[in-house]
PDB file of C-alpha atoms in Angstrom:
ATOM      1  CA  UNK S   1      -0.525  -3.123  14.277  1.00 92.00           C
ATOM      2  CA  UNK S   2      -0.982  -6.764  15.051  1.00 95.00           C
ATOM      3  CA  UNK S   3       0.705  -9.595  13.157  1.00 93.00           C
ATOM      4  CA  UNK S   4      -0.821 -13.016  13.818  1.00 94.00           C
ATOM      5  CA  UNK S   5      -1.090 -16.387  12.109  1.00 95.00           C
ATOM      6  CA  UNK S   6       2.491 -15.932  10.921  1.00 94.00           C
ATOM      7  CA  UNK S   7       3.563 -19.268   9.447  1.00 95.00           C
ATOM      8  CA  UNK S   8       6.993 -19.678   7.900  1.00 94.00           C
ATOM      9  CA  UNK S   9       9.294 -22.455   6.859  1.00 95.00           C
ATOM     10  CA  UNK S  10      13.002 -22.210   6.131  1.00 94.00           C
ATOM     11  CA  UNK S  11      14.799 -23.089   2.920  1.00 93.00           C
ATOM     12  CA  UNK S  12      18.430 -23.081   1.929  1.00 92.00           C
ATOM     13  CA  UNK S  13      19.642 -19.672   0.959  1.00 87.00           C
ATOM     14  CA  UNK S  14      22.984 -18.382  -0.232  1.00 87.00           C
ATOM     15  CA  UNK S  15      26.307 -17.390   1.336  1.00 90.00           C
ATOM     16  CA  UNK S  16      24.911 -14.119   2.629  1.00 87.00           C
ATOM     17  CA  UNK S  17      21.676 -15.639   4.016  1.00 86.00           C
ATOM     18  CA  UNK S  18      22.217 -19.382   4.581  1.00 91.00           C
ATOM     19  CA  UNK S  19      18.558 -19.821   5.559  1.00 91.00           C
ATOM     20  CA  UNK S  20      15.695 -17.938   3.934  1.00 89.00           C
ATOM     21  CA  UNK S  21      12.202 -17.726   5.376  1.00 91.00           C
ATOM     22  CA  UNK S  22       9.285 -18.735   3.180  1.00 93.00           C
ATOM     23  CA  UNK S  23       6.040 -17.134   4.337  1.00 93.00           C
ATOM     24  CA  UNK S  24       3.155 -19.570   4.156  1.00 95.00           C
ATOM     25  CA  UNK S  25       0.598 -17.482   5.963  1.00 96.00           C
ATOM     26  CA  UNK S  26       0.041 -14.285   7.873  1.00 95.00           C
ATOM     27  CA  UNK S  27      -2.614 -11.912   9.076  1.00 97.00           C
ATOM     28  CA  UNK S  28      -1.844  -8.238   9.617  1.00 95.00           C
ATOM     29  CA  UNK S  29      -4.360  -5.977  11.315  1.00 97.00           C
ATOM     30  CA  UNK S  30      -3.893  -2.221  11.393  1.00 96.00           C
ATOM     31  CA  UNK S  31      -6.332  -0.310  13.598  1.00 96.00           C
ATOM     32  CA  UNK S  32      -8.060   2.871  12.563  1.00 94.00           C
ATOM     33  CA  UNK S  33      -5.626   4.746  14.808  1.00 94.00           C
ATOM     34  CA  UNK S  34      -2.677   2.880  13.280  1.00 95.00           C
ATOM     35  CA  UNK S  35      -3.830   3.738   9.744  1.00 94.00           C
ATOM     36  CA  UNK S  36      -4.003   7.388  10.754  1.00 94.00           C
ATOM     37  CA  UNK S  37      -0.416   7.250  12.086  1.00 95.00           C
ATOM     38  CA  UNK S  38       0.850   5.462   8.938  1.00 93.00           C
ATOM     39  CA  UNK S  39      -0.950   7.910   6.673  1.00 93.00           C
ATOM     40  CA  UNK S  40       0.455  10.859   8.605  1.00 94.00           C
ATOM     41  CA  UNK S  41       3.978   9.467   8.181  1.00 93.00           C
ATOM     42  CA  UNK S  42       3.446   8.982   4.422  1.00 87.00           C
ATOM     43  CA  UNK S  43       2.030  12.485   3.979  1.00 89.00           C
ATOM     44  CA  UNK S  44       4.910  13.946   6.015  1.00 91.00           C
ATOM     45  CA  UNK S  45       7.379  12.154   3.728  1.00 86.00           C
ATOM     46  CA  UNK S  46       5.552  13.407   0.620  1.00 82.00           C
ATOM     47  CA  UNK S  47       5.599  16.911   2.100  1.00 83.00           C
ATOM     48  CA  UNK S  48       9.389  16.736   2.504  1.00 84.00           C
ATOM     49  CA  UNK S  49       9.937  15.538  -1.068  1.00 77.00           C
ATOM     50  CA  UNK S  50       7.319  17.479  -3.043  1.00 75.00           C
ATOM     51  CA  UNK S  51       7.878  20.982  -4.391  1.00 72.00           C
ATOM     52  CA  UNK S  52       4.586  21.965  -2.763  1.00 76.00           C
ATOM     53  CA  UNK S  53       3.455  21.472   0.807  1.00 82.00           C
ATOM     54  CA  UNK S  54       1.030  18.693   1.712  1.00 86.00           C
ATOM     55  CA  UNK S  55      -0.795  18.494   5.034  1.00 92.00           C
ATOM     56  CA  UNK S  56      -3.098  15.703   6.189  1.00 93.00           C
ATOM     57  CA  UNK S  57      -6.571  16.932   7.095  1.00 94.00           C
ATOM     58  CA  UNK S  58      -8.258  13.619   7.823  1.00 94.00           C
ATOM     59  CA  UNK S  59      -8.368   9.844   7.481  1.00 95.00           C
ATOM     60  CA  UNK S  60     -11.478   7.727   7.817  1.00 95.00           C
ATOM     61  CA  UNK S  61     -11.630   3.995   7.236  1.00 95.00           C
ATOM     62  CA  UNK S  62     -14.726   1.928   6.544  1.00 95.00           C
ATOM     63  CA  UNK S  63     -16.002  -0.974   4.455  1.00 95.00           C
ATOM     64  CA  UNK S  64     -15.733   1.111   1.272  1.00 95.00           C
ATOM     65  CA  UNK S  65     -12.036   1.898   1.779  1.00 95.00           C
ATOM     66  CA  UNK S  66      -9.838   4.567   3.310  1.00 95.00           C
ATOM     67  CA  UNK S  67     -10.968   8.144   2.811  1.00 95.00           C
ATOM     68  CA  UNK S  68      -8.149  10.693   2.783  1.00 94.00           C
ATOM     69  CA  UNK S  69      -8.298  14.456   2.743  1.00 95.00           C
ATOM     70  CA  UNK S  70      -5.248  16.670   2.401  1.00 92.00           C
ATOM     71  CA  UNK S  71      -4.436  20.326   1.915  1.00 89.00           C
ATOM     72  CA  UNK S  72      -1.866  21.566  -0.556  1.00 84.00           C
ATOM     73  CA  UNK S  73       0.074  24.524   0.840  1.00 81.00           C
ATOM     74  CA  UNK S  74       3.171  26.566  -0.047  1.00 67.00           C
ATOM     75  CA  UNK S  75       1.815  27.422  -3.436  1.00 64.00           C
ATOM     76  CA  UNK S  76      -0.255  30.183  -4.946  1.00 68.00           C
ATOM     77  CA  UNK S  77      -2.948  27.573  -5.526  1.00 68.00           C
ATOM     78  CA  UNK S  78      -3.676  26.206  -2.046  1.00 79.00           C
ATOM     79  CA  UNK S  79      -6.307  23.528  -2.467  1.00 86.00           C
ATOM     80  CA  UNK S  80      -8.021  20.684  -0.702  1.00 88.00           C
ATOM     81  CA  UNK S  81      -7.650  17.210  -2.180  1.00 88.00           C
ATOM     82  CA  UNK S  82      -9.611  14.128  -1.216  1.00 92.00           C
ATOM     83  CA  UNK S  83      -9.845  10.570  -2.435  1.00 92.00           C
ATOM     84  CA  UNK S  84     -10.931   7.133  -1.338  1.00 94.00           C
ATOM     85  CA  UNK S  85      -8.380   4.318  -1.479  1.00 94.00           C
ATOM     86  CA  UNK S  86     -10.143   1.086  -2.313  1.00 96.00           C
ATOM     87  CA  UNK S  87      -7.924  -1.855  -1.436  1.00 95.00           C
ATOM     88  CA  UNK S  88      -8.376  -5.244  -3.051  1.00 96.00           C
ATOM     89  CA  UNK S  89      -6.486  -8.340  -4.137  1.00 95.00           C
ATOM     90  CA  UNK S  90      -7.679  -9.119  -7.676  1.00 91.00           C
ATOM     91  CA  UNK S  91      -6.765 -12.704  -8.450  1.00 88.00           C
ATOM     92  CA  UNK S  92      -5.079 -12.942  -5.050  1.00 91.00           C
ATOM     93  CA  UNK S  93      -1.549 -12.458  -6.436  1.00 90.00           C
ATOM     94  CA  UNK S  94      -1.147  -8.711  -6.027  1.00 94.00           C
ATOM     95  CA  UNK S  95      -2.729  -5.947  -4.018  1.00 96.00           C
ATOM     96  CA  UNK S  96      -4.566  -3.143  -5.802  1.00 96.00           C
ATOM     97  CA  UNK S  97      -4.841   0.407  -4.493  1.00 96.00           C
ATOM     98  CA  UNK S  98      -7.489   2.244  -6.493  1.00 96.00           C
ATOM     99  CA  UNK S  99      -8.207   5.951  -6.125  1.00 94.00           C
ATOM    100  CA  UNK S 100     -11.947   6.598  -6.357  1.00 94.00           C
ATOM    101  CA  UNK S 101     -14.189   9.566  -5.616  1.00 92.00           C
ATOM    102  CA  UNK S 102     -11.182  11.796  -6.164  1.00 89.00           C
ATOM    103  CA  UNK S 103     -11.829  15.492  -5.658  1.00 89.00           C
ATOM    104  CA  UNK S 104      -8.935  17.627  -6.825  1.00 85.00           C
ATOM    105  CA  UNK S 105      -8.330  20.616  -9.055  1.00 80.00           C
ATOM    106  CA  UNK S 106      -7.985  19.817 -12.738  1.00 79.00           C
ATOM    107  CA  UNK S 107      -4.431  21.185 -12.750  1.00 75.00           C
ATOM    108  CA  UNK S 108      -3.223  18.392 -10.434  1.00 75.00           C
ATOM    109  CA  UNK S 109      -1.605  15.757 -12.721  1.00 80.00           C
ATOM    110  CA  UNK S 110      -3.010  12.503 -11.261  1.00 84.00           C
ATOM    111  CA  UNK S 111      -1.514  10.351 -14.033  1.00 88.00           C
ATOM    112  CA  UNK S 112       1.908  11.878 -13.455  1.00 87.00           C
ATOM    113  CA  UNK S 113       1.626  11.296  -9.683  1.00 83.00           C
ATOM    114  CA  UNK S 114       0.709   7.629 -10.190  1.00 90.00           C
ATOM    115  CA  UNK S 115       3.505   7.197 -12.744  1.00 91.00           C
ATOM    116  CA  UNK S 116       5.972   8.640 -10.230  1.00 87.00           C
ATOM    117  CA  UNK S 117       4.689   6.319  -7.476  1.00 87.00           C
ATOM    118  CA  UNK S 118       5.207   3.339  -9.793  1.00 91.00           C
ATOM    119  CA  UNK S 119       8.677   4.550 -10.763  1.00 90.00           C
ATOM    120  CA  UNK S 120       9.762   5.015  -7.142  1.00 86.00           C
ATOM    121  CA  UNK S 121       8.245   1.675  -6.141  1.00 85.00           C
ATOM    122  CA  UNK S 122      10.531  -0.233  -8.493  1.00 88.00           C
ATOM    123  CA  UNK S 123       9.514  -3.803  -9.328  1.00 89.00           C
ATOM    124  CA  UNK S 124       7.062  -3.824  -6.404  1.00 92.00           C
ATOM    125  CA  UNK S 125       4.685  -1.177  -7.785  1.00 95.00           C
ATOM    126  CA  UNK S 126       3.180  -0.775 -11.228  1.00 96.00           C
ATOM    127  CA  UNK S 127       0.241   0.925 -12.889  1.00 96.00           C
ATOM    128  CA  UNK S 128      -2.807  -1.270 -13.305  1.00 96.00           C
ATOM    129  CA  UNK S 129      -3.166  -1.683 -17.085  1.00 95.00           C
ATOM    130  CA  UNK S 130      -6.927  -2.203 -16.704  1.00 93.00           C
ATOM    131  CA  UNK S 131      -7.592   0.777 -14.428  1.00 94.00           C
ATOM    132  CA  UNK S 132      -5.897   4.147 -14.955  1.00 92.00           C
ATOM    133  CA  UNK S 133      -6.527   5.253 -11.368  1.00 94.00           C
ATOM    134  CA  UNK S 134      -5.000   2.216  -9.663  1.00 96.00           C
ATOM    135  CA  UNK S 135      -1.630   0.813  -8.696  1.00 96.00           C
ATOM    136  CA  UNK S 136      -0.751  -2.857  -8.303  1.00 96.00           C
ATOM    137  CA  UNK S 137       1.574  -3.826  -5.459  1.00 95.00           C
ATOM    138  CA  UNK S 138       3.659  -6.979  -5.264  1.00 93.00           C
ATOM    139  CA  UNK S 139       4.289  -7.516  -1.517  1.00 89.00           C
ATOM    140  CA  UNK S 140       7.139  -9.974  -2.129  1.00 87.00           C
ATOM    141  CA  UNK S 141       8.964  -7.539  -4.428  1.00 90.00           C
ATOM    142  CA  UNK S 142       8.440  -4.699  -1.951  1.00 88.00           C
ATOM    143  CA  UNK S 143       9.936  -6.784   0.864  1.00 84.00           C
ATOM    144  CA  UNK S 144      12.875  -7.808  -1.334  1.00 83.00           C
ATOM    145  CA  UNK S 145      13.449  -4.149  -2.197  1.00 85.00           C
ATOM    146  CA  UNK S 146      13.551  -3.444   1.526  1.00 82.00           C
ATOM    147  CA  UNK S 147      16.276  -6.049   1.971  1.00 82.00           C
ATOM    148  CA  UNK S 148      14.141  -8.803   3.517  1.00 81.00           C
ATOM    149  CA  UNK S 149      15.866 -12.070   2.511  1.00 81.00           C
ATOM    150  CA  UNK S 150      12.760 -14.224   2.205  1.00 85.00           C
ATOM    151  CA  UNK S 151       9.918 -14.945  -0.142  1.00 88.00           C
ATOM    152  CA  UNK S 152       6.239 -15.841  -0.135  1.00 91.00           C
ATOM    153  CA  UNK S 153       5.092 -19.318  -1.070  1.00 92.00           C
ATOM    154  CA  UNK S 154       2.634 -19.474  -3.966  1.00 93.00           C
ATOM    155  CA  UNK S 155      -0.592 -18.339  -2.380  1.00 94.00           C
ATOM    156  CA  UNK S 156      -3.492 -15.942  -2.156  1.00 95.00           C
ATOM    157  CA  UNK S 157      -3.784 -12.416  -0.716  1.00 96.00           C
ATOM    158  CA  UNK S 158      -6.947 -10.945   0.739  1.00 96.00           C
ATOM    159  CA  UNK S 159      -7.604  -7.458   2.087  1.00 96.00           C
ATOM    160  CA  UNK S 160     -10.594  -5.904   3.847  1.00 96.00           C
ATOM    161  CA  UNK S 161     -11.325  -2.580   5.452  1.00 96.00           C
ATOM    162  CA  UNK S 162     -13.900  -1.760   8.115  1.00 95.00           C
ATOM    163  CA  UNK S 163     -14.496   0.928  10.720  1.00 94.00           C
ATOM    164  CA  UNK S 164     -12.009  -1.002  12.882  1.00 94.00           C
ATOM    165  CA  UNK S 165      -9.193  -0.651  10.334  1.00 95.00           C
ATOM    166  CA  UNK S 166      -7.448  -2.777   7.739  1.00 96.00           C
ATOM    167  CA  UNK S 167      -6.893  -6.529   7.629  1.00 97.00           C
ATOM    168  CA  UNK S 168      -4.419  -8.054   5.192  1.00 95.00           C
ATOM    169  CA  UNK S 169      -3.976 -11.808   5.007  1.00 96.00           C
ATOM    170  CA  UNK S 170      -1.952 -14.272   2.985  1.00 96.00           C
ATOM    171  CA  UNK S 171      -2.426 -18.048   2.725  1.00 96.00           C
ATOM    172  CA  UNK S 172      -0.310 -20.540   0.868  1.00 95.00           C
ATOM    173  CA  UNK S 173      -2.205 -22.333  -1.890  1.00 89.00           C
ATOM    174  CA  UNK S 174      -2.888 -26.006  -1.288  1.00 73.00           C
ATOM    175  CA  UNK S 175      -0.047 -28.038  -2.683  1.00 57.00           C
ATOM    176  CA  UNK S 176      -0.875 -29.434  -6.093  1.00 44.00           C
ATOM    177  CA  UNK S 177      -3.846 -27.091  -6.517  1.00 47.00           C
TER     178      UNK S 177
END
């Protein structure tokens, strides 16, 4: 992972955090290898929490998104699951993670899995009302949930994927715009 172009200012906070950072810009790059490591950690966590076993079979990133393949184990119905995660920033205010080209048995409750992800994500994750196979992420709310005592200035998010990995950037909107 590489964090660059990290621009912050400080504002008055409260008694607990007298100064709070305000993010005005950043660029985060995650290499193909880094995405594989992050995905493995997420699948391992899901494997620990789920009533069935989940094993990562593969991760491939490209301009069309992140292709994941997993294997469900510890059940009488061992199956392979695959999907492509298409990352975007519609309107620039939130990040969207859309599941496309999903190959899974019909008995796997995709809606229930996405509902559970939104429930566990708290205010930082919600179902996309315009796309039943997508989640919307609010990076500021996710950071606040993690205890980070700062905020993002009004601005615009952008996300791209390529064979090199993922790039996520944020830029403060021009004042008065």
